[in-house]
PDB file of C-alpha atoms in Angstrom:
ATOM      1  CA  UNK A  18      64.011 -18.838 -59.226  1.00  0.00           C
ATOM      2  CA  UNK A  19      61.068 -20.737 -57.760  1.00  0.00           C
ATOM      3  CA  UNK A  20      58.028 -21.394 -59.898  1.00  0.00           C
ATOM      4  CA  UNK A  21      54.605 -21.763 -58.346  1.00  0.00           C
ATOM      5  CA  UNK A  22      51.728 -23.321 -60.197  1.00  0.00           C
ATOM      6  CA  UNK A  23      48.174 -24.394 -59.499  1.00  0.00           C
ATOM      7  CA  UNK A  24      46.425 -26.825 -61.833  1.00  0.00           C
ATOM      8  CA  UNK A  25      42.721 -27.528 -61.999  1.00  0.00           C
ATOM      9  CA  UNK A  26      40.739 -30.372 -63.482  1.00  0.00           C
ATOM     10  CA  UNK A  27      38.227 -29.146 -66.032  1.00  0.00           C
ATOM     11  CA  UNK A  28      34.999 -31.178 -65.950  1.00  0.00           C
ATOM     12  CA  UNK A  29      33.134 -30.761 -62.650  1.00  0.00           C
ATOM     13  CA  UNK A  30      35.911 -28.551 -61.237  1.00  0.00           C
ATOM     14  CA  UNK A  31      36.134 -25.381 -63.324  1.00  0.00           C
ATOM     15  CA  UNK A  32      32.785 -26.037 -64.969  1.00  0.00           C
ATOM     16  CA  UNK A  33      29.528 -27.326 -63.484  1.00  0.00           C
ATOM     17  CA  UNK A  34      29.257 -30.479 -65.495  1.00  0.00           C
ATOM     18  CA  UNK A  35      30.978 -32.670 -67.996  1.00  0.00           C
ATOM     19  CA  UNK A  36      31.523 -31.794 -71.659  1.00  0.00           C
ATOM     20  CA  UNK A  37      31.002 -35.389 -72.828  1.00  0.00           C
ATOM     21  CA  UNK A  38      27.655 -35.576 -70.983  1.00  0.00           C
ATOM     22  CA  UNK A  39      26.533 -32.231 -72.350  1.00  0.00           C
ATOM     23  CA  UNK A  40      27.241 -33.350 -75.926  1.00  0.00           C
ATOM     24  CA  UNK A  41      25.507 -36.695 -75.424  1.00  0.00           C
ATOM     25  CA  UNK A  42      22.414 -34.983 -74.031  1.00  0.00           C
ATOM     26  CA  UNK A  43      22.274 -32.620 -77.033  1.00  0.00           C
ATOM     27  CA  UNK A  44      22.631 -35.563 -79.423  1.00  0.00           C
ATOM     28  CA  UNK A  45      20.173 -37.791 -77.515  1.00  0.00           C
ATOM     29  CA  UNK A  46      22.723 -40.571 -77.110  1.00  0.00           C
ATOM     30  CA  UNK A  47      23.230 -40.656 -73.323  1.00  0.00           C
ATOM     31  CA  UNK A  48      22.646 -44.409 -73.004  1.00  0.00           C
ATOM     32  CA  UNK A  49      25.047 -45.310 -75.829  1.00  0.00           C
ATOM     33  CA  UNK A  50      27.681 -42.963 -74.389  1.00  0.00           C
ATOM     34  CA  UNK A  51      27.274 -44.487 -70.913  1.00  0.00           C
ATOM     35  CA  UNK A  52      27.573 -48.024 -72.310  1.00  0.00           C
ATOM     36  CA  UNK A  53      30.831 -47.161 -74.086  1.00  0.00           C
ATOM     37  CA  UNK A  54      32.222 -45.386 -71.034  1.00  0.00           C
ATOM     38  CA  UNK A  55      31.380 -48.335 -68.748  1.00  0.00           C
ATOM     39  CA  UNK A  56      33.144 -50.685 -71.184  1.00  0.00           C
ATOM     40  CA  UNK A  57      36.240 -48.464 -70.989  1.00  0.00           C
ATOM     41  CA  UNK A  58      36.136 -48.216 -67.181  1.00  0.00           C
ATOM     42  CA  UNK A  59      35.671 -51.992 -66.871  1.00  0.00           C
ATOM     43  CA  UNK A  60      38.695 -52.655 -69.087  1.00  0.00           C
ATOM     44  CA  UNK A  61      36.612 -54.219 -71.859  1.00  0.00           C
ATOM     45  CA  UNK A  62      37.992 -51.670 -74.348  1.00  0.00           C
ATOM     46  CA  UNK A  63      41.086 -49.464 -74.197  1.00  0.00           C
ATOM     47  CA  UNK A  64      41.120 -45.674 -74.453  1.00  0.00           C
ATOM     48  CA  UNK A  65      41.827 -45.712 -78.183  1.00  0.00           C
ATOM     49  CA  UNK A  66      38.854 -47.983 -78.868  1.00  0.00           C
ATOM     50  CA  UNK A  67      36.584 -45.938 -76.635  1.00  0.00           C
ATOM     51  CA  UNK A  68      37.757 -42.724 -78.320  1.00  0.00           C
ATOM     52  CA  UNK A  69      37.128 -44.101 -81.810  1.00  0.00           C
ATOM     53  CA  UNK A  70      33.705 -45.440 -80.787  1.00  0.00           C
ATOM     54  CA  UNK A  71      32.509 -42.249 -79.099  1.00  0.00           C
ATOM     55  CA  UNK A  72      33.565 -40.105 -82.057  1.00  0.00           C
ATOM     56  CA  UNK A  73      31.806 -42.466 -84.478  1.00  0.00           C
ATOM     57  CA  UNK A  74      28.709 -42.237 -82.271  1.00  0.00           C
ATOM     58  CA  UNK A  75      28.873 -38.440 -82.339  1.00  0.00           C
ATOM     59  CA  UNK A  76      29.301 -38.451 -86.114  1.00  0.00           C
ATOM     60  CA  UNK A  77      26.353 -40.803 -86.561  1.00  0.00           C
ATOM     61  CA  UNK A  78      24.204 -38.508 -84.411  1.00  0.00           C
ATOM     62  CA  UNK A  79      25.202 -35.462 -86.464  1.00  0.00           C
ATOM     63  CA  UNK A  80      27.557 -33.544 -84.181  1.00  0.00           C
ATOM     64  CA  UNK A  81      28.459 -30.237 -85.806  1.00  0.00           C
ATOM     65  CA  UNK A  82      30.624 -27.339 -84.691  1.00  0.00           C
ATOM     66  CA  UNK A  83      27.478 -25.387 -83.855  1.00  0.00           C
ATOM     67  CA  UNK A  84      25.992 -28.165 -81.712  1.00  0.00           C
ATOM     68  CA  UNK A  85      29.357 -28.741 -80.010  1.00  0.00           C
ATOM     69  CA  UNK A  86      29.718 -25.103 -78.966  1.00  0.00           C
ATOM     70  CA  UNK A  87      26.051 -24.925 -77.922  1.00  0.00           C
ATOM     71  CA  UNK A  88      26.788 -27.852 -75.603  1.00  0.00           C
ATOM     72  CA  UNK A  89      29.944 -26.172 -74.282  1.00  0.00           C
ATOM     73  CA  UNK A  90      28.227 -22.820 -73.714  1.00  0.00           C
ATOM     74  CA  UNK A  91      25.379 -24.549 -71.879  1.00  0.00           C
ATOM     75  CA  UNK A  92      27.774 -25.592 -69.106  1.00  0.00           C
ATOM     76  CA  UNK A  93      28.136 -22.930 -66.468  1.00  0.00           C
ATOM     77  CA  UNK A  94      31.482 -22.088 -64.890  1.00  0.00           C
ATOM     78  CA  UNK A  95      31.853 -22.923 -61.208  1.00  0.00           C
ATOM     79  CA  UNK A  96      31.010 -19.812 -59.207  1.00  0.00           C
ATOM     80  CA  UNK A  97      34.058 -17.762 -58.235  1.00  0.00           C
ATOM     81  CA  UNK A  98      36.425 -19.890 -60.358  1.00  0.00           C
ATOM     82  CA  UNK A  99      37.470 -16.808 -62.335  1.00  0.00           C
ATOM     83  CA  UNK A 100      38.059 -14.855 -59.102  1.00  0.00           C
ATOM     84  CA  UNK A 101      40.185 -17.661 -57.653  1.00  0.00           C
ATOM     85  CA  UNK A 102      42.262 -17.909 -60.833  1.00  0.00           C
ATOM     86  CA  UNK A 103      42.698 -14.126 -61.012  1.00  0.00           C
ATOM     87  CA  UNK A 104      43.762 -14.044 -57.362  1.00  0.00           C
ATOM     88  CA  UNK A 105      46.324 -16.812 -57.898  1.00  0.00           C
ATOM     89  CA  UNK A 106      47.721 -15.099 -60.988  1.00  0.00           C
ATOM     90  CA  UNK A 107      47.977 -11.783 -59.109  1.00  0.00           C
ATOM     91  CA  UNK A 108      50.045 -13.590 -56.467  1.00  0.00           C
ATOM     92  CA  UNK A 109      52.433 -14.892 -59.135  1.00  0.00           C
ATOM     93  CA  UNK A 110      51.083 -18.392 -59.649  1.00  0.00           C
ATOM     94  CA  UNK A 111      50.997 -20.053 -63.041  1.00  0.00           C
ATOM     95  CA  UNK A 112      47.559 -21.538 -63.605  1.00  0.00           C
ATOM     96  CA  UNK A 113      46.736 -24.577 -65.654  1.00  0.00           C
ATOM     97  CA  UNK A 114      44.191 -27.178 -66.626  1.00  0.00           C
ATOM     98  CA  UNK A 115      44.902 -30.900 -66.409  1.00  0.00           C
ATOM     99  CA  UNK A 116      42.159 -32.757 -68.195  1.00  0.00           C
ATOM    100  CA  UNK A 117      41.119 -35.711 -70.269  1.00  0.00           C
ATOM    101  CA  UNK A 118      38.238 -33.743 -71.691  1.00  0.00           C
ATOM    102  CA  UNK A 119      37.806 -32.259 -75.148  1.00  0.00           C
ATOM    103  CA  UNK A 120      40.559 -29.785 -75.950  1.00  0.00           C
ATOM    104  CA  UNK A 121      38.237 -27.521 -77.951  1.00  0.00           C
ATOM    105  CA  UNK A 122      36.067 -27.080 -74.845  1.00  0.00           C
ATOM    106  CA  UNK A 123      38.800 -26.264 -72.404  1.00  0.00           C
ATOM    107  CA  UNK A 124      40.431 -23.947 -74.944  1.00  0.00           C
ATOM    108  CA  UNK A 125      37.106 -22.075 -75.027  1.00  0.00           C
ATOM    109  CA  UNK A 126      37.133 -21.663 -71.234  1.00  0.00           C
ATOM    110  CA  UNK A 127      40.902 -21.203 -70.995  1.00  0.00           C
ATOM    111  CA  UNK A 128      40.614 -17.948 -72.921  1.00  0.00           C
ATOM    112  CA  UNK A 129      37.809 -16.713 -70.668  1.00  0.00           C
ATOM    113  CA  UNK A 130      39.695 -17.661 -67.500  1.00  0.00           C
ATOM    114  CA  UNK A 131      43.079 -16.483 -68.877  1.00  0.00           C
ATOM    115  CA  UNK A 132      44.732 -19.744 -67.851  1.00  0.00           C
ATOM    116  CA  UNK A 133      48.401 -20.079 -68.747  1.00  0.00           C
ATOM    117  CA  UNK A 134      48.747 -23.712 -69.738  1.00  0.00           C
ATOM    118  CA  UNK A 135      46.871 -26.956 -70.213  1.00  0.00           C
ATOM    119  CA  UNK A 136      48.146 -30.479 -69.896  1.00  0.00           C
ATOM    120  CA  UNK A 137      46.562 -33.764 -70.851  1.00  0.00           C
ATOM    121  CA  UNK A 138      47.708 -37.336 -70.737  1.00  0.00           C
ATOM    122  CA  UNK A 139      44.759 -38.185 -72.958  1.00  0.00           C
ATOM    123  CA  UNK A 140      42.513 -35.565 -74.461  1.00  0.00           C
ATOM    124  CA  UNK A 141      40.526 -35.374 -77.626  1.00  0.00           C
ATOM    125  CA  UNK A 142      40.613 -32.536 -80.120  1.00  0.00           C
ATOM    126  CA  UNK A 143      37.739 -32.321 -82.584  1.00  0.00           C
ATOM    127  CA  UNK A 144      38.159 -31.076 -86.148  1.00  0.00           C
ATOM    128  CA  UNK A 145      35.243 -29.729 -88.128  1.00  0.00           C
ATOM    129  CA  UNK A 146      34.920 -29.085 -91.863  1.00  0.00           C
ATOM    130  CA  UNK A 147      34.184 -25.694 -93.380  1.00  0.00           C
ATOM    131  CA  UNK A 148      30.474 -26.546 -93.344  1.00  0.00           C
ATOM    132  CA  UNK A 149      30.719 -27.404 -89.623  1.00  0.00           C
ATOM    133  CA  UNK A 150      30.413 -31.191 -89.752  1.00  0.00           C
ATOM    134  CA  UNK A 151      32.664 -33.317 -87.573  1.00  0.00           C
ATOM    135  CA  UNK A 152      35.475 -34.618 -89.766  1.00  0.00           C
ATOM    136  CA  UNK A 153      37.864 -36.313 -87.396  1.00  0.00           C
ATOM    137  CA  UNK A 154      39.466 -36.170 -84.014  1.00  0.00           C
ATOM    138  CA  UNK A 155      42.953 -36.331 -82.648  1.00  0.00           C
ATOM    139  CA  UNK A 156      43.803 -38.042 -79.403  1.00  0.00           C
ATOM    140  CA  UNK A 157      46.492 -35.991 -77.674  1.00  0.00           C
ATOM    141  CA  UNK A 158      48.637 -38.384 -75.708  1.00  0.00           C
ATOM    142  CA  UNK A 159      52.215 -37.046 -75.706  1.00  0.00           C
ATOM    143  CA  UNK A 160      52.107 -34.903 -72.601  1.00  0.00           C
ATOM    144  CA  UNK A 161      55.511 -33.229 -73.011  1.00  0.00           C
ATOM    145  CA  UNK A 162      54.760 -32.127 -76.562  1.00  0.00           C
ATOM    146  CA  UNK A 163      51.242 -31.065 -75.555  1.00  0.00           C
ATOM    147  CA  UNK A 164      52.435 -28.794 -72.758  1.00  0.00           C
ATOM    148  CA  UNK A 165      55.114 -27.187 -74.926  1.00  0.00           C
ATOM    149  CA  UNK A 166      52.647 -26.572 -77.735  1.00  0.00           C
ATOM    150  CA  UNK A 167      50.016 -24.904 -75.561  1.00  0.00           C
ATOM    151  CA  UNK A 168      51.983 -23.067 -72.891  1.00  0.00           C
ATOM    152  CA  UNK A 169      51.389 -19.331 -72.770  1.00  0.00           C
ATOM    153  CA  UNK A 170      53.858 -18.500 -70.023  1.00  0.00           C
TER     154      UNK A 170
END
């Protein structure tokens, strides 16, 4: 049996924008976010340090579940992405997302797009309290475990 699969990036591929940028704009912390991201890209801090710093920034700016999903819903899907995915699935392809974005965001779109699986070398999952405040995050970094946990094939 031969398996066929097509994987898409999430930010700026399936959606017209970037989840991190959308959150930072909502929280009015674009400059701080950009400074942290540049430090990560320049090798001044590792992914773990960047992740911890960005989540602390979001907490300090009052990120809540409501604000997070407002930011996610404000990002429009790429036109015809759903049609392309449906066409691939109708032809027997498994569809997936490969992303380093925020798991909560691509889970939101994954349901809408009916995508089979998602895979991340590094992704962040946000956890909110009952009252909606950001409590903590989890950096997903074990790709084999992550794919097994989230496959819907």
